[in-house]
Amino acid sequence: MIPVCDVQNSKGDSGFMLSRVGVRGVRKPVCILRDIDGNALNSMLFCNIDVFVDLPAIQKGSHLSRNLEAIKELIDDSASTPITGIENLATDLCKKLLEKHEYASTAEVNIQAEYFKNSVTPNGRTTMESYTLYGDAVGIRGQGIRKTIGVDVIGMTACPCAQQTVTEILGCSDEWPVMSHNQRNVCSVFMNMDESENVEANGLIDLIESSFSSPTFEVLKRDDEGAVVINAHSNPKFVEDVVRTVLKKVVERYDYLDDDVEIVIRSESEESIHKHNAFAERTATFGELRNE
């Protein structure tokens, strides 16, 4: 057999280290086994996976095939060792990457998946709604791993300012909610924590949906459509209100999380009477939020 030179292990030409080298856009079906209220629930998620390690200055290239091997090994092993969340898969991938890339000091994994969850319209019709899940992890050799769970949730808001203006112009009573302009609001929440902490995605989605003027639904018959509009205009909210409502509910619901858990909450409204969007965000630790 003719010996093959390991080009990747040869000396780098310029002497600069690289922060991230890896592969992006690896698509894999991943079976997630979760415990929901004491019941085992299987979900098949179609994931888009990015993995990276750093590259020291003395090395020419990273062994990219090792990244694909790490992904394959963990997903193939999921039959015997269930994957309990894409953020936990990201954590395990970080560990595997640091094992396979002995020259690396850091590993990073980003996973995105479309997720479907059963829901119920205001008048009791069952639906299945879509969400975007995020599972990220960053590992530093000798210092451990931090993971992130994130979700994008779409809902609806009704503008309080326009509603008040219309009320004053028309002299309306308080018997029924007054018209206003509406927005499709996308609220994103990311929680960064130690690998030992856990947050269930379903609970986070429910919390966010309850923070809009109203949730939205893929299919609505006329009675449900009317109920959504009435409910939204009975609960008008600015984009700032959505963020603050999520903040309050997160602190109350996840009182078991450590103070060093970091959270990012973003709310963006696609305005119906403007050509721009409205945006609000808060980044904080749980310790900071509890002190407030």
PDB file of C-alpha atoms in Angstrom:
ATOM      1  CA  MET A   1       0.000   0.000   0.000  1.00  0.00           C
ATOM      2  CA  ILE A   2       1.309   3.420  -0.920  1.00  0.00           C
ATOM      3  CA  PRO A   3       1.608   5.619   2.193  1.00  0.00           C
ATOM      4  CA  VAL A   4      -0.647   8.670   2.189  1.00  0.00           C
ATOM      5  CA  CYS A   5       0.687  11.971   3.491  1.00  0.00           C
ATOM      6  CA  ASP A   6      -1.558  13.611   6.124  1.00  0.00           C
ATOM      7  CA  VAL A   7      -1.702  17.073   4.564  1.00  0.00           C
ATOM      8  CA  GLN A   8      -3.947  18.465   7.312  1.00  0.00           C
ATOM      9  CA  ASN A   9      -1.268  17.774   9.931  1.00  0.00           C
ATOM     10  CA  SER A  10       1.427  19.610   8.002  1.00  0.00           C
ATOM     11  CA  LYS A  11       2.575  23.025   9.157  1.00  0.00           C
ATOM     12  CA  GLY A  12       0.407  26.025   8.335  1.00  0.00           C
ATOM     13  CA  ASP A  13       1.829  28.536   5.888  1.00  0.00           C
ATOM     14  CA  SER A  14       0.984  31.873   7.520  1.00  0.00           C
ATOM     15  CA  GLY A  15       1.186  31.160  11.234  1.00  0.00           C
ATOM     16  CA  PHE A  16      -2.330  32.384  12.131  1.00  0.00           C
ATOM     17  CA  MET A  17      -4.789  30.399  14.220  1.00  0.00           C
ATOM     18  CA  LEU A  18      -8.401  30.110  13.029  1.00  0.00           C
ATOM     19  CA  SER A  19     -11.350  30.514  15.383  1.00  0.00           C
ATOM     20  CA  ARG A  20     -13.771  28.179  13.603  1.00  0.00           C
ATOM     21  CA  VAL A  21     -13.235  25.512  10.979  1.00  0.00           C
ATOM     22  CA  GLY A  22     -15.799  22.842  10.203  1.00  0.00           C
ATOM     23  CA  VAL A  23     -18.846  21.926   8.162  1.00  0.00           C
ATOM     24  CA  ARG A  24     -22.222  23.625   7.734  1.00  0.00           C
ATOM     25  CA  GLY A  25     -25.586  22.477   6.484  1.00  0.00           C
ATOM     26  CA  VAL A  26     -25.443  18.803   7.446  1.00  0.00           C
ATOM     27  CA  ARG A  27     -29.040  17.573   7.245  1.00  0.00           C
ATOM     28  CA  LYS A  28     -30.072  14.616   9.385  1.00  0.00           C
ATOM     29  CA  PRO A  29     -33.327  13.142  10.731  1.00  0.00           C
ATOM     30  CA  VAL A  30     -33.063  12.942  14.506  1.00  0.00           C
ATOM     31  CA  CYS A  31     -35.435  11.010  16.755  1.00  0.00           C
ATOM     32  CA  ILE A  32     -35.989  12.819  20.054  1.00  0.00           C
ATOM     33  CA  LEU A  33     -37.336  10.921  23.079  1.00  0.00           C
ATOM     34  CA  ARG A  34     -38.757  13.281  25.719  1.00  0.00           C
ATOM     35  CA  ASP A  35     -40.687  12.938  28.944  1.00  0.00           C
ATOM     36  CA  ILE A  36     -43.823  15.114  28.794  1.00  0.00           C
ATOM     37  CA  ASP A  37     -45.777  15.054  32.052  1.00  0.00           C
ATOM     38  CA  GLY A  38     -44.600  11.519  32.750  1.00  0.00           C
ATOM     39  CA  ASN A  39     -45.347  10.258  29.229  1.00  0.00           C
ATOM     40  CA  ALA A  40     -42.623   9.221  26.771  1.00  0.00           C
ATOM     41  CA  LEU A  41     -43.010  11.154  23.515  1.00  0.00           C
ATOM     42  CA  ASN A  42     -41.085  10.455  20.304  1.00  0.00           C
ATOM     43  CA  SER A  43     -40.561  13.278  17.821  1.00  0.00           C
ATOM     44  CA  MET A  44     -38.756  13.062  14.491  1.00  0.00           C
ATOM     45  CA  LEU A  45     -36.964  16.313  13.745  1.00  0.00           C
ATOM     46  CA  PHE A  46     -35.265  17.139  10.469  1.00  0.00           C
ATOM     47  CA  CYS A  47     -32.196  19.019  11.593  1.00  0.00           C
ATOM     48  CA  ASN A  48     -29.702  21.340   9.968  1.00  0.00           C
ATOM     49  CA  ILE A  49     -26.377  20.914  11.781  1.00  0.00           C
ATOM     50  CA  ASP A  50     -23.229  23.103  11.802  1.00  0.00           C
ATOM     51  CA  VAL A  51     -20.114  21.950  13.673  1.00  0.00           C
ATOM     52  CA  PHE A  52     -16.785  23.734  14.204  1.00  0.00           C
ATOM     53  CA  VAL A  53     -13.502  23.500  16.091  1.00  0.00           C
ATOM     54  CA  ASP A  54     -10.654  25.968  16.308  1.00  0.00           C
ATOM     55  CA  LEU A  55      -7.430  25.342  14.393  1.00  0.00           C
ATOM     56  CA  PRO A  56      -3.982  26.132  15.870  1.00  0.00           C
ATOM     57  CA  ALA A  57      -1.495  28.153  13.867  1.00  0.00           C
ATOM     58  CA  ILE A  58       0.921  25.226  13.549  1.00  0.00           C
ATOM     59  CA  GLN A  59      -1.598  23.054  11.660  1.00  0.00           C
ATOM     60  CA  LYS A  60      -2.502  23.491   7.992  1.00  0.00           C
ATOM     61  CA  GLY A  61      -6.010  22.016   8.007  1.00  0.00           C
ATOM     62  CA  SER A  62      -8.754  20.473  10.109  1.00  0.00           C
ATOM     63  CA  HIS A  63      -9.870  16.873   9.625  1.00  0.00           C
ATOM     64  CA  LEU A  64     -13.371  17.612   8.334  1.00  0.00           C
ATOM     65  CA  SER A  65     -14.393  13.967   7.938  1.00  0.00           C
ATOM     66  CA  ARG A  66     -14.142  13.566  11.716  1.00  0.00           C
ATOM     67  CA  ASN A  67     -17.039  16.030  12.069  1.00  0.00           C
ATOM     68  CA  LEU A  68     -19.308  13.873   9.909  1.00  0.00           C
ATOM     69  CA  GLU A  69     -18.174  10.756  11.774  1.00  0.00           C
ATOM     70  CA  ALA A  70     -19.094  12.371  15.103  1.00  0.00           C
ATOM     71  CA  ILE A  71     -22.583  13.293  13.855  1.00  0.00           C
ATOM     72  CA  LYS A  72     -23.165   9.828  12.404  1.00  0.00           C
ATOM     73  CA  GLU A  73     -21.977   8.029  15.525  1.00  0.00           C
ATOM     74  CA  LEU A  74     -24.242   9.964  17.890  1.00  0.00           C
ATOM     75  CA  ILE A  75     -27.334   9.704  15.713  1.00  0.00           C
ATOM     76  CA  ASP A  76     -26.721   6.003  15.034  1.00  0.00           C
ATOM     77  CA  ASP A  77     -26.261   5.411  18.781  1.00  0.00           C
ATOM     78  CA  SER A  78     -29.579   7.121  19.591  1.00  0.00           C
ATOM     79  CA  ALA A  79     -31.400   3.772  19.355  1.00  0.00           C
ATOM     80  CA  SER A  80     -29.581   2.605  22.510  1.00  0.00           C
ATOM     81  CA  THR A  81     -28.928   6.039  24.056  1.00  0.00           C
ATOM     82  CA  PRO A  82     -31.966   8.258  23.313  1.00  0.00           C
ATOM     83  CA  ILE A  83     -31.483  11.896  22.363  1.00  0.00           C
ATOM     84  CA  THR A  84     -33.561  14.005  24.755  1.00  0.00           C
ATOM     85  CA  GLY A  85     -33.289  17.341  22.943  1.00  0.00           C
ATOM     86  CA  ILE A  86     -31.321  18.944  20.142  1.00  0.00           C
ATOM     87  CA  GLU A  87     -29.487  21.111  22.700  1.00  0.00           C
ATOM     88  CA  ASN A  88     -28.366  17.892  24.429  1.00  0.00           C
ATOM     89  CA  LEU A  89     -27.326  16.440  21.071  1.00  0.00           C
ATOM     90  CA  ALA A  90     -25.275  19.610  20.516  1.00  0.00           C
ATOM     91  CA  THR A  91     -23.643  19.118  23.921  1.00  0.00           C
ATOM     92  CA  ASP A  92     -22.699  15.506  23.163  1.00  0.00           C
ATOM     93  CA  LEU A  93     -21.397  16.542  19.744  1.00  0.00           C
ATOM     94  CA  CYS A  94     -19.094  19.109  21.363  1.00  0.00           C
ATOM     95  CA  LYS A  95     -17.619  16.397  23.572  1.00  0.00           C
ATOM     96  CA  LYS A  96     -17.180  14.074  20.612  1.00  0.00           C
ATOM     97  CA  LEU A  97     -15.508  16.790  18.529  1.00  0.00           C
ATOM     98  CA  LEU A  98     -12.966  17.548  21.236  1.00  0.00           C
ATOM     99  CA  GLU A  99     -12.190  13.828  21.447  1.00  0.00           C
ATOM    100  CA  LYS A 100     -11.679  13.500  17.703  1.00  0.00           C
ATOM    101  CA  HIS A 101      -9.806  16.789  17.189  1.00  0.00           C
ATOM    102  CA  GLU A 102      -7.016  16.432  19.738  1.00  0.00           C
ATOM    103  CA  TYR A 103      -5.412  19.672  18.489  1.00  0.00           C
ATOM    104  CA  ALA A 104      -8.546  21.767  19.148  1.00  0.00           C
ATOM    105  CA  SER A 105      -9.256  23.720  22.328  1.00  0.00           C
ATOM    106  CA  THR A 106     -12.853  24.721  21.501  1.00  0.00           C
ATOM    107  CA  ALA A 107     -15.841  23.119  19.795  1.00  0.00           C
ATOM    108  CA  GLU A 108     -19.115  24.688  18.684  1.00  0.00           C
ATOM    109  CA  VAL A 109     -22.325  23.090  17.441  1.00  0.00           C
ATOM    110  CA  ASN A 110     -25.442  24.834  16.074  1.00  0.00           C
ATOM    111  CA  ILE A 111     -28.590  22.838  15.291  1.00  0.00           C
ATOM    112  CA  GLN A 112     -31.841  24.168  13.821  1.00  0.00           C
ATOM    113  CA  ALA A 113     -35.017  22.152  13.324  1.00  0.00           C
ATOM    114  CA  GLU A 114     -38.627  22.642  12.296  1.00  0.00           C
ATOM    115  CA  TYR A 115     -40.938  21.349  15.007  1.00  0.00           C
ATOM    116  CA  PHE A 116     -44.660  20.602  14.947  1.00  0.00           C
ATOM    117  CA  LYS A 117     -46.814  20.692  18.047  1.00  0.00           C
ATOM    118  CA  ASN A 118     -50.489  19.933  18.619  1.00  0.00           C
ATOM    119  CA  SER A 119     -52.630  22.931  19.520  1.00  0.00           C
ATOM    120  CA  VAL A 120     -56.284  23.878  20.012  1.00  0.00           C
ATOM    121  CA  THR A 121     -58.164  26.848  18.536  1.00  0.00           C
ATOM    122  CA  PRO A 122     -60.317  29.114  20.767  1.00  0.00           C
ATOM    123  CA  ASN A 123     -63.402  27.023  19.964  1.00  0.00           C
ATOM    124  CA  GLY A 124     -61.769  23.664  20.549  1.00  0.00           C
ATOM    125  CA  ARG A 125     -60.629  22.506  17.105  1.00  0.00           C
ATOM    126  CA  THR A 126     -57.374  20.568  17.103  1.00  0.00           C
ATOM    127  CA  THR A 127     -54.532  21.837  14.920  1.00  0.00           C
ATOM    128  CA  MET A 128     -50.843  21.188  14.379  1.00  0.00           C
ATOM    129  CA  GLU A 129     -48.656  24.287  14.446  1.00  0.00           C
ATOM    130  CA  SER A 130     -45.036  24.751  13.329  1.00  0.00           C
ATOM    131  CA  TYR A 131     -42.152  26.303  15.255  1.00  0.00           C
ATOM    132  CA  THR A 132     -38.399  26.635  14.844  1.00  0.00           C
ATOM    133  CA  LEU A 133     -36.164  25.065  17.485  1.00  0.00           C
ATOM    134  CA  TYR A 134     -32.508  25.840  18.141  1.00  0.00           C
ATOM    135  CA  GLY A 135     -29.987  23.736  20.022  1.00  0.00           C
ATOM    136  CA  ASP A 136     -26.461  25.103  20.387  1.00  0.00           C
ATOM    137  CA  ALA A 137     -23.426  24.243  22.483  1.00  0.00           C
ATOM    138  CA  VAL A 138     -19.916  25.589  22.994  1.00  0.00           C
ATOM    139  CA  GLY A 139     -17.231  23.524  24.685  1.00  0.00           C
ATOM    140  CA  ILE A 140     -13.814  24.662  25.921  1.00  0.00           C
ATOM    141  CA  ARG A 141     -11.328  21.933  26.687  1.00  0.00           C
ATOM    142  CA  GLY A 142     -10.868  21.664  30.435  1.00  0.00           C
ATOM    143  CA  GLN A 143     -13.628  24.193  31.189  1.00  0.00           C
ATOM    144  CA  GLY A 144     -16.833  22.338  30.341  1.00  0.00           C
ATOM    145  CA  ILE A 145     -19.756  23.012  28.024  1.00  0.00           C
ATOM    146  CA  ARG A 146     -22.554  25.564  27.912  1.00  0.00           C
ATOM    147  CA  LYS A 147     -25.660  24.781  25.885  1.00  0.00           C
ATOM    148  CA  THR A 148     -28.477  26.922  24.485  1.00  0.00           C
ATOM    149  CA  ILE A 149     -32.099  26.052  23.798  1.00  0.00           C
ATOM    150  CA  GLY A 150     -34.029  28.461  21.596  1.00  0.00           C
ATOM    151  CA  VAL A 151     -37.417  28.787  19.901  1.00  0.00           C
ATOM    152  CA  ASP A 152     -39.095  31.062  17.342  1.00  0.00           C
ATOM    153  CA  VAL A 153     -42.840  31.452  17.891  1.00  0.00           C
ATOM    154  CA  ILE A 154     -45.258  33.374  15.663  1.00  0.00           C
ATOM    155  CA  GLY A 155     -48.226  35.173  17.187  1.00  0.00           C
ATOM    156  CA  MET A 156     -50.385  38.277  16.832  1.00  0.00           C
ATOM    157  CA  THR A 157     -50.430  41.662  18.530  1.00  0.00           C
ATOM    158  CA  ALA A 158     -52.911  44.539  18.396  1.00  0.00           C
ATOM    159  CA  CYS A 159     -51.626  48.092  18.843  1.00  0.00           C
ATOM    160  CA  PRO A 160     -52.775  49.763  22.117  1.00  0.00           C
ATOM    161  CA  CYS A 161     -51.958  53.271  20.864  1.00  0.00           C
ATOM    162  CA  ALA A 162     -54.104  53.110  17.731  1.00  0.00           C
ATOM    163  CA  GLN A 163     -56.883  51.471  19.721  1.00  0.00           C
ATOM    164  CA  GLN A 164     -56.911  54.333  22.245  1.00  0.00           C
ATOM    165  CA  THR A 165     -56.943  56.888  19.435  1.00  0.00           C
ATOM    166  CA  VAL A 166     -59.898  55.192  17.720  1.00  0.00           C
ATOM    167  CA  THR A 167     -61.720  54.994  21.075  1.00  0.00           C
ATOM    168  CA  GLU A 168     -61.345  58.744  21.567  1.00  0.00           C
ATOM    169  CA  ILE A 169     -62.355  59.601  17.984  1.00  0.00           C
ATOM    170  CA  LEU A 170     -65.466  57.405  17.989  1.00  0.00           C
ATOM    171  CA  GLY A 171     -66.372  57.833  21.640  1.00  0.00           C
ATOM    172  CA  CYS A 172     -66.650  54.069  22.084  1.00  0.00           C
ATOM    173  CA  SER A 173     -67.772  52.333  25.262  1.00  0.00           C
ATOM    174  CA  ASP A 174     -65.901  49.542  27.033  1.00  0.00           C
ATOM    175  CA  GLU A 175     -68.498  46.898  26.115  1.00  0.00           C
ATOM    176  CA  TRP A 176     -66.506  45.521  23.167  1.00  0.00           C
ATOM    177  CA  PRO A 177     -62.848  45.853  22.164  1.00  0.00           C
ATOM    178  CA  VAL A 178     -62.243  48.637  19.658  1.00  0.00           C
ATOM    179  CA  MET A 179     -60.554  48.202  16.291  1.00  0.00           C
ATOM    180  CA  SER A 180     -56.813  48.704  15.942  1.00  0.00           C
ATOM    181  CA  HIS A 181     -54.080  47.781  13.516  1.00  0.00           C
ATOM    182  CA  ASN A 182     -52.447  44.380  13.937  1.00  0.00           C
ATOM    183  CA  GLN A 183     -49.006  42.866  13.614  1.00  0.00           C
ATOM    184  CA  ARG A 184     -47.636  39.398  12.993  1.00  0.00           C
ATOM    185  CA  ASN A 185     -45.180  39.102  15.854  1.00  0.00           C
ATOM    186  CA  VAL A 186     -42.220  36.734  15.964  1.00  0.00           C
ATOM    187  CA  CYS A 187     -40.894  36.193  19.473  1.00  0.00           C
ATOM    188  CA  SER A 188     -37.567  34.409  19.890  1.00  0.00           C
ATOM    189  CA  VAL A 189     -36.225  33.152  23.218  1.00  0.00           C
ATOM    190  CA  PHE A 190     -32.749  31.714  23.796  1.00  0.00           C
ATOM    191  CA  MET A 191     -31.616  30.310  27.142  1.00  0.00           C
ATOM    192  CA  ASN A 192     -27.916  29.576  27.694  1.00  0.00           C
ATOM    193  CA  MET A 193     -27.123  27.277  30.609  1.00  0.00           C
ATOM    194  CA  ASP A 194     -24.869  24.621  32.044  1.00  0.00           C
ATOM    195  CA  GLU A 195     -25.231  21.229  30.397  1.00  0.00           C
ATOM    196  CA  SER A 196     -26.849  19.809  33.556  1.00  0.00           C
ATOM    197  CA  GLU A 197     -29.825  22.224  33.354  1.00  0.00           C
ATOM    198  CA  ASN A 198     -32.884  21.362  31.255  1.00  0.00           C
ATOM    199  CA  VAL A 199     -35.825  23.298  29.820  1.00  0.00           C
ATOM    200  CA  GLU A 200     -38.618  21.580  27.886  1.00  0.00           C
ATOM    201  CA  ALA A 201     -39.337  23.200  24.499  1.00  0.00           C
ATOM    202  CA  ASN A 202     -43.116  22.661  24.723  1.00  0.00           C
ATOM    203  CA  GLY A 203     -43.331  24.631  27.961  1.00  0.00           C
ATOM    204  CA  LEU A 204     -41.298  27.475  26.507  1.00  0.00           C
ATOM    205  CA  ILE A 205     -43.522  27.607  23.403  1.00  0.00           C
ATOM    206  CA  ASP A 206     -46.706  27.690  25.518  1.00  0.00           C
ATOM    207  CA  LEU A 207     -45.273  30.482  27.672  1.00  0.00           C
ATOM    208  CA  ILE A 208     -44.441  32.618  24.632  1.00  0.00           C
ATOM    209  CA  GLU A 209     -47.819  32.053  22.947  1.00  0.00           C
ATOM    210  CA  SER A 210     -49.585  33.184  26.115  1.00  0.00           C
ATOM    211  CA  SER A 211     -47.588  36.437  25.971  1.00  0.00           C
ATOM    212  CA  PHE A 212     -48.992  37.662  22.624  1.00  0.00           C
ATOM    213  CA  SER A 213     -52.273  39.497  22.175  1.00  0.00           C
ATOM    214  CA  SER A 214     -53.355  36.146  20.703  1.00  0.00           C
ATOM    215  CA  PRO A 215     -51.772  32.979  19.364  1.00  0.00           C
ATOM    216  CA  THR A 216     -52.226  32.360  15.641  1.00  0.00           C
ATOM    217  CA  PHE A 217     -53.283  29.179  13.871  1.00  0.00           C
ATOM    218  CA  GLU A 218     -52.703  27.556  10.493  1.00  0.00           C
ATOM    219  CA  VAL A 219     -56.410  26.812   9.858  1.00  0.00           C
ATOM    220  CA  LEU A 220     -59.321  28.875  11.199  1.00  0.00           C
ATOM    221  CA  LYS A 221     -63.015  28.504  10.488  1.00  0.00           C
ATOM    222  CA  ARG A 222     -65.143  31.621  10.759  1.00  0.00           C
ATOM    223  CA  ASP A 223     -66.101  31.307  14.422  1.00  0.00           C
ATOM    224  CA  ASP A 224     -62.479  30.707  15.437  1.00  0.00           C
ATOM    225  CA  GLU A 225     -61.290  33.545  13.206  1.00  0.00           C
ATOM    226  CA  GLY A 226     -63.677  35.923  14.936  1.00  0.00           C
ATOM    227  CA  ALA A 227     -62.581  34.671  18.363  1.00  0.00           C
ATOM    228  CA  VAL A 228     -58.905  35.246  17.559  1.00  0.00           C
ATOM    229  CA  VAL A 229     -59.600  38.832  16.427  1.00  0.00           C
ATOM    230  CA  ILE A 230     -61.769  39.608  19.477  1.00  0.00           C
ATOM    231  CA  ASN A 231     -59.250  38.031  21.871  1.00  0.00           C
ATOM    232  CA  ALA A 232     -56.354  39.954  20.343  1.00  0.00           C
ATOM    233  CA  HIS A 233     -58.144  43.303  20.516  1.00  0.00           C
ATOM    234  CA  SER A 234     -59.182  42.579  24.093  1.00  0.00           C
ATOM    235  CA  ASN A 235     -55.489  42.190  24.945  1.00  0.00           C
ATOM    236  CA  PRO A 236     -53.584  44.880  22.976  1.00  0.00           C
ATOM    237  CA  LYS A 237     -49.791  44.842  23.318  1.00  0.00           C
ATOM    238  CA  PHE A 238     -46.792  46.763  22.127  1.00  0.00           C
ATOM    239  CA  VAL A 239     -43.739  44.844  20.991  1.00  0.00           C
ATOM    240  CA  GLU A 240     -42.185  45.933  24.311  1.00  0.00           C
ATOM    241  CA  ASP A 241     -45.093  44.387  26.215  1.00  0.00           C
ATOM    242  CA  VAL A 242     -44.437  40.998  24.640  1.00  0.00           C
ATOM    243  CA  VAL A 243     -40.827  40.987  25.834  1.00  0.00           C
ATOM    244  CA  ARG A 244     -41.742  42.137  29.341  1.00  0.00           C
ATOM    245  CA  THR A 245     -44.547  39.587  29.638  1.00  0.00           C
ATOM    246  CA  VAL A 246     -42.211  36.772  28.600  1.00  0.00           C
ATOM    247  CA  LEU A 247     -39.613  38.011  31.102  1.00  0.00           C
ATOM    248  CA  LYS A 248     -42.106  37.914  33.972  1.00  0.00           C
ATOM    249  CA  LYS A 249     -43.428  34.480  33.074  1.00  0.00           C
ATOM    250  CA  VAL A 250     -39.963  33.009  32.516  1.00  0.00           C
ATOM    251  CA  VAL A 251     -38.761  34.102  35.953  1.00  0.00           C
ATOM    252  CA  GLU A 252     -41.898  32.665  37.579  1.00  0.00           C
ATOM    253  CA  ARG A 253     -41.954  29.374  35.673  1.00  0.00           C
ATOM    254  CA  TYR A 254     -38.239  28.541  35.764  1.00  0.00           C
ATOM    255  CA  ASP A 255     -37.495  29.468  39.373  1.00  0.00           C
ATOM    256  CA  TYR A 256     -35.283  26.355  39.659  1.00  0.00           C
ATOM    257  CA  LEU A 257     -32.693  27.619  37.159  1.00  0.00           C
ATOM    258  CA  ASP A 258     -29.359  28.996  38.406  1.00  0.00           C
ATOM    259  CA  ASP A 259     -28.661  32.718  38.516  1.00  0.00           C
ATOM    260  CA  ASP A 260     -25.975  32.370  35.827  1.00  0.00           C
ATOM    261  CA  VAL A 261     -28.441  31.140  33.187  1.00  0.00           C
ATOM    262  CA  GLU A 262     -28.471  33.754  30.414  1.00  0.00           C
ATOM    263  CA  ILE A 263     -31.596  34.621  28.444  1.00  0.00           C
ATOM    264  CA  VAL A 264     -32.187  36.600  25.266  1.00  0.00           C
ATOM    265  CA  ILE A 265     -35.763  37.586  24.364  1.00  0.00           C
ATOM    266  CA  ARG A 266     -36.521  39.276  21.041  1.00  0.00           C
ATOM    267  CA  SER A 267     -39.867  40.428  19.740  1.00  0.00           C
ATOM    268  CA  GLU A 268     -40.328  41.738  16.206  1.00  0.00           C
ATOM    269  CA  SER A 269     -43.625  42.932  14.773  1.00  0.00           C
ATOM    270  CA  GLU A 270     -44.321  43.157  11.052  1.00  0.00           C
ATOM    271  CA  GLU A 271     -46.323  46.362  11.016  1.00  0.00           C
ATOM    272  CA  SER A 272     -49.518  46.549   8.974  1.00  0.00           C
ATOM    273  CA  ILE A 273     -49.743  50.366   8.648  1.00  0.00           C
ATOM    274  CA  HIS A 274     -46.014  51.067   8.360  1.00  0.00           C
ATOM    275  CA  LYS A 275     -43.319  49.904   5.978  1.00  0.00           C
ATOM    276  CA  HIS A 276     -40.943  49.130   8.849  1.00  0.00           C
ATOM    277  CA  ASN A 277     -40.958  46.596  11.682  1.00  0.00           C
ATOM    278  CA  ALA A 278     -41.038  47.273  15.429  1.00  0.00           C
ATOM    279  CA  PHE A 279     -38.425  45.512  17.579  1.00  0.00           C
ATOM    280  CA  ALA A 280     -37.599  45.015  21.268  1.00  0.00           C
ATOM    281  CA  GLU A 281     -35.015  42.858  23.049  1.00  0.00           C
ATOM    282  CA  ARG A 282     -33.663  42.057  26.505  1.00  0.00           C
ATOM    283  CA  THR A 283     -30.497  40.160  27.386  1.00  0.00           C
ATOM    284  CA  ALA A 284     -29.888  39.298  31.037  1.00  0.00           C
ATOM    285  CA  THR A 285     -28.996  36.588  33.510  1.00  0.00           C
ATOM    286  CA  PHE A 286     -31.650  35.053  35.744  1.00  0.00           C
ATOM    287  CA  GLY A 287     -29.855  36.591  38.701  1.00  0.00           C
ATOM    288  CA  GLU A 288     -30.270  40.078  37.222  1.00  0.00           C
ATOM    289  CA  LEU A 289     -33.937  39.462  36.454  1.00  0.00           C
ATOM    290  CA  ARG A 290     -34.631  38.186  39.987  1.00  0.00           C
ATOM    291  CA  ASN A 291     -33.036  41.292  41.455  1.00  0.00           C
ATOM    292  CA  GLU A 292     -35.363  43.459  39.350  1.00  0.00           C
TER     293      GLU A 292
END
